[in-house]
Coordinates of C-alpha atoms in Angstrom, one line a residue:
Chain Q
A2 CA -5.0 -62.6 -19.8
Q3 CA -2.7 -60.1 -18.4
K4 CA -0.6 -61.9 -15.9
V5 CA 1.2 -59.2 -14.5
T6 CA -0.5 -55.8 -14.0
Q7 CA 1.0 -52.8 -13.4
A8 CA -1.9 -50.3 -13.0
Q9 CA 0.1 -47.2 -12.7
T10 CA 1.2 -45.8 -16.0
E11 CA 3.4 -43.0 -14.9
I12 CA 4.3 -41.7 -11.6
S13 CA 6.2 -38.1 -11.1
V14 CA 7.6 -37.2 -7.9
V15 CA 10.2 -34.4 -6.6
E16 CA 13.3 -35.3 -5.7
K17 CA 13.9 -37.1 -2.1
E18 CA 10.1 -38.1 -2.1
D19 CA 9.0 -42.0 -1.7
V20 CA 7.9 -43.8 -4.9
T21 CA 5.9 -47.0 -4.3
L22 CA 5.3 -49.0 -7.6
D23 CA 2.4 -51.8 -7.6
C24 CA 2.6 -55.1 -9.2
V25 CA -0.1 -57.8 -9.4
Y26 CA 0.3 -60.9 -10.9
E27 CA -1.9 -64.2 -11.8
T28 CA -0.8 -67.6 -11.6
R29 CA -1.9 -71.3 -10.6
D30 CA 1.7 -72.6 -9.9
T31 CA 2.4 -73.1 -6.4
T32 CA 6.3 -72.3 -7.4
Y33 CA 7.1 -69.2 -9.3
Y34 CA 9.6 -66.3 -9.5
L35 CA 8.9 -62.5 -9.5
F36 CA 11.3 -59.9 -11.1
W37 CA 11.9 -56.2 -11.1
Y38 CA 13.8 -54.6 -13.7
K39 CA 14.7 -51.0 -14.3
Q40 CA 15.0 -49.4 -17.8
P41 CA 16.6 -46.2 -17.7
P42 CA 16.6 -44.2 -20.9
S43 CA 19.7 -46.0 -22.4
G44 CA 17.3 -48.6 -22.9
E45 CA 18.9 -51.7 -21.3
L46 CA 16.8 -53.7 -18.8
V47 CA 18.7 -53.8 -15.8
F48 CA 17.9 -56.6 -13.0
L49 CA 17.1 -55.4 -9.6
I50 CA 15.7 -58.3 -7.9
R51 CA 14.3 -61.9 -7.8
R52 CA 11.7 -63.4 -5.5
N53 CA 10.7 -66.9 -5.0
S54 CA 7.2 -67.5 -4.2
F55 CA 8.1 -69.9 -1.3
D56 CA 10.3 -67.0 0.3
E57 CA 7.9 -64.2 1.7
Q58 CA 10.5 -62.2 3.5
N59 CA 10.6 -58.5 2.6
E60 CA 13.5 -57.4 1.1
I61 CA 15.6 -54.3 1.8
S62 CA 18.5 -53.0 -0.5
G63 CA 19.8 -49.7 0.1
R64 CA 16.9 -46.9 -1.0
Y65 CA 15.0 -49.8 -2.6
S66 CA 12.8 -52.3 -0.6
W67 CA 10.1 -54.9 -1.8
N68 CA 6.9 -56.1 -0.2
F69 CA 5.6 -59.6 -1.3
Q70 CA 2.1 -60.4 -0.3
K71 CA 1.3 -63.8 -1.6
S72 CA -2.3 -63.4 0.1
T73 CA -3.2 -60.9 -2.3
S74 CA -0.8 -61.7 -5.2
S75 CA 1.3 -58.5 -5.0
F76 CA 5.0 -57.6 -5.3
N77 CA 5.3 -53.8 -4.4
F78 CA 8.3 -51.8 -5.0
T79 CA 9.4 -48.9 -3.2
I80 CA 12.1 -46.2 -3.7
T81 CA 13.0 -44.1 -0.7
A82 CA 14.2 -40.6 -1.0
S83 CA 13.9 -40.8 -4.7
H84 CA 16.9 -39.2 -6.6
V85 CA 16.7 -38.0 -10.4
V86 CA 18.5 -41.0 -11.4
D87 CA 15.8 -43.2 -10.7
S88 CA 13.9 -41.9 -13.4
A89 CA 13.3 -44.6 -15.7
V90 CA 10.5 -47.4 -16.7
Y91 CA 10.1 -50.1 -14.1
F92 CA 8.9 -53.5 -15.0
C93 CA 7.5 -56.4 -12.9
A94 CA 7.8 -60.1 -14.3
L95 CA 6.8 -63.3 -13.5
S96 CA 8.6 -66.7 -14.5
E97 CA 6.4 -69.7 -14.0
P98 CA 7.2 -73.6 -14.5
S99 CA 3.8 -74.0 -16.2
N100 CA 5.0 -71.3 -19.2
D101 CA 8.4 -72.9 -19.3
Y102 CA 9.8 -70.2 -17.0
K103 CA 9.4 -67.9 -19.5
L104 CA 9.2 -63.9 -18.3
S105 CA 5.8 -62.4 -18.6
F106 CA 6.4 -58.6 -18.3
G107 CA 3.8 -55.9 -17.1
A108 CA 3.3 -53.0 -19.4
G109 CA 5.8 -50.8 -16.9
T110 CA 5.6 -47.9 -15.0
T111 CA 7.2 -44.7 -16.1
V112 CA 8.9 -42.8 -12.9
T113 CA 10.1 -39.1 -13.3
V114 CA 11.7 -37.8 -10.5
R115 CA 12.2 -33.7 -10.5
A116 CA 14.9 -32.1 -9.2
Chain B
E13 CA 32.2 -59.6 -16.1
A14 CA 31.2 -58.2 -19.2
G15 CA 27.4 -57.9 -19.8
V16 CA 25.3 -58.8 -23.1
A17 CA 26.4 -57.0 -26.0
Q18 CA 24.1 -56.0 -28.8
S19 CA 24.8 -54.0 -32.1
P20 CA 24.1 -52.1 -33.9
R21 CA 22.3 -49.6 -31.5
Y22 CA 20.2 -48.0 -34.1
K23 CA 19.3 -49.1 -37.5
I24 CA 16.4 -47.0 -39.9
I25 CA 15.7 -49.0 -43.0
E26 CA 12.8 -48.9 -45.5
K27 CA 9.9 -51.2 -45.5
R28 CA 10.9 -54.5 -47.4
Q29 CA 14.5 -54.1 -46.8
S30 CA 16.0 -56.8 -44.6
V31 CA 18.0 -56.3 -41.4
A32 CA 20.1 -58.3 -39.0
F33 CA 20.9 -57.9 -35.4
W34 CA 24.0 -59.2 -33.4
C35 CA 24.1 -60.4 -29.8
N36 CA 27.1 -61.6 -27.8
P37 CA 25.2 -63.1 -24.5
I38 CA 27.5 -63.3 -21.0
S39 CA 30.3 -65.6 -21.2
G40 CA 28.9 -69.3 -20.0
H41 CA 25.3 -68.6 -20.2
A42 CA 23.5 -71.4 -21.7
T43 CA 20.4 -69.7 -22.8
L44 CA 19.7 -66.5 -24.8
Y45 CA 16.6 -64.9 -25.6
W46 CA 15.7 -62.2 -28.3
Y47 CA 12.5 -59.9 -27.1
Q48 CA 10.5 -57.3 -29.1
Q49 CA 9.6 -54.2 -27.2
I50 CA 7.1 -52.0 -28.8
L51 CA 7.1 -48.3 -27.4
G52 CA 4.9 -48.2 -24.4
Q53 CA 4.8 -51.8 -23.9
G54 CA 6.9 -54.4 -22.0
P55 CA 9.1 -57.0 -23.8
K56 CA 7.7 -59.8 -26.0
L57 CA 9.5 -63.0 -26.3
L58 CA 10.4 -64.1 -29.7
I59 CA 13.0 -66.8 -29.6
Q60 CA 14.5 -68.7 -26.9
F61 CA 18.0 -70.9 -27.4
Q62 CA 19.3 -73.3 -25.0
N63 CA 22.9 -73.6 -26.2
N64 CA 22.7 -73.8 -29.9
G65 CA 19.1 -75.5 -30.2
V66 CA 15.7 -73.7 -30.0
V67 CA 13.5 -74.2 -27.2
D68 CA 10.7 -71.7 -27.9
D69 CA 9.9 -69.9 -31.0
S70 CA 6.1 -69.9 -31.0
Q71 CA 5.9 -66.0 -31.0
L72 CA 8.4 -65.7 -33.9
P73 CA 6.8 -64.4 -37.2
K74 CA 8.7 -67.1 -39.3
D75 CA 7.6 -65.7 -42.5
R76 CA 9.7 -62.9 -41.9
F77 CA 11.9 -63.4 -39.1
S78 CA 14.6 -66.0 -38.6
A79 CA 17.4 -66.4 -35.7
E80 CA 20.3 -68.6 -35.1
R81 CA 22.9 -69.2 -32.5
L82 CA 25.9 -71.2 -34.4
K83 CA 28.2 -72.9 -32.0
G84 CA 26.0 -71.9 -28.7
V85 CA 27.6 -68.5 -28.3
D86 CA 26.7 -65.6 -30.4
S87 CA 23.4 -65.0 -32.2
T88 CA 21.8 -63.1 -35.0
L89 CA 18.1 -62.1 -35.5
K90 CA 17.2 -61.3 -38.9
I91 CA 13.9 -59.7 -40.7
Q92 CA 13.3 -60.0 -44.5
P93 CA 11.4 -58.2 -45.8
A94 CA 10.7 -55.5 -42.8
K95 CA 7.2 -54.4 -42.2
L96 CA 6.3 -50.6 -40.6
E97 CA 5.0 -52.6 -37.3
D98 CA 8.4 -54.1 -37.2
S99 CA 9.5 -50.9 -35.7
A100 CA 10.4 -51.7 -32.0
V101 CA 13.6 -52.1 -29.8
Y102 CA 14.8 -55.7 -30.2
L103 CA 16.2 -56.7 -27.0
C104 CA 18.6 -59.7 -26.5
A105 CA 19.2 -61.6 -22.9
S106 CA 21.1 -64.4 -21.5
S107 CA 21.0 -66.5 -18.3
L108 CA 23.1 -69.2 -16.9
F109 CA 19.9 -71.7 -17.0
R110 CA 16.2 -71.7 -18.0
E111 CA 14.9 -72.7 -14.7
G112 CA 15.5 -72.7 -10.8
L113 CA 17.8 -70.7 -9.1
K114 CA 20.0 -69.4 -11.9
N115 CA 17.2 -68.4 -14.1
I116 CA 18.0 -64.5 -13.9
Q117 CA 18.0 -63.0 -17.2
Y118 CA 20.5 -60.2 -18.1
F119 CA 19.7 -58.0 -20.9
G120 CA 21.7 -55.9 -23.4
A121 CA 21.1 -52.3 -24.4
G122 CA 18.9 -53.0 -27.3
T123 CA 18.7 -52.3 -30.9
R124 CA 16.2 -49.6 -31.8
L125 CA 14.9 -50.3 -35.3
S126 CA 12.7 -47.6 -37.2
V127 CA 11.1 -48.7 -40.5
L128 CA 10.0 -46.2 -42.8

């Protein structure tokens, strides 16, 4: 069974628009970690954020913000006022003790920001 | 601080040939991972090392894939013989620890393998 679901395969926006990427996860562990990574065309996965399950405070970092909703098992990611350089594939991932903390990745969402 | 280094960046081989990938993790990182990423999918873990010992290789096709991490630093991943379905990007990652608050994995740029 898929532990992390990213329902949006592709999103295309015009520069300066906001983009929200959905991530829904599934776990029976009470303690777990959620991650977002960015994969630009160069191929490297760039770490963006890690969220602990016991910390439900939402986070903002510049134009990036994350909305963690434990009640709906979601960890959504918003890019505000998108730039062309935000074009990439974004992956959500789950790390659980019951899975020996291995990362379970979603299928990714491809974001294209047009000038 | 230097990131995870991988080489080569690209490799094209014919099926049944062998190939090797090299990874140098971030200095001081005890845990090293190899992932396979097929086009359009998320990365899939192949093998995980803690220092120079294998922690998990349950997803490694051991009839053709092998990996080692000598002296607990650099690592090599080998495929012999390669099949068409091995065409993918092979990513190496490292983290300070496997669990807890220092379990963030940092990735290299990957090696893109094409098997013809």
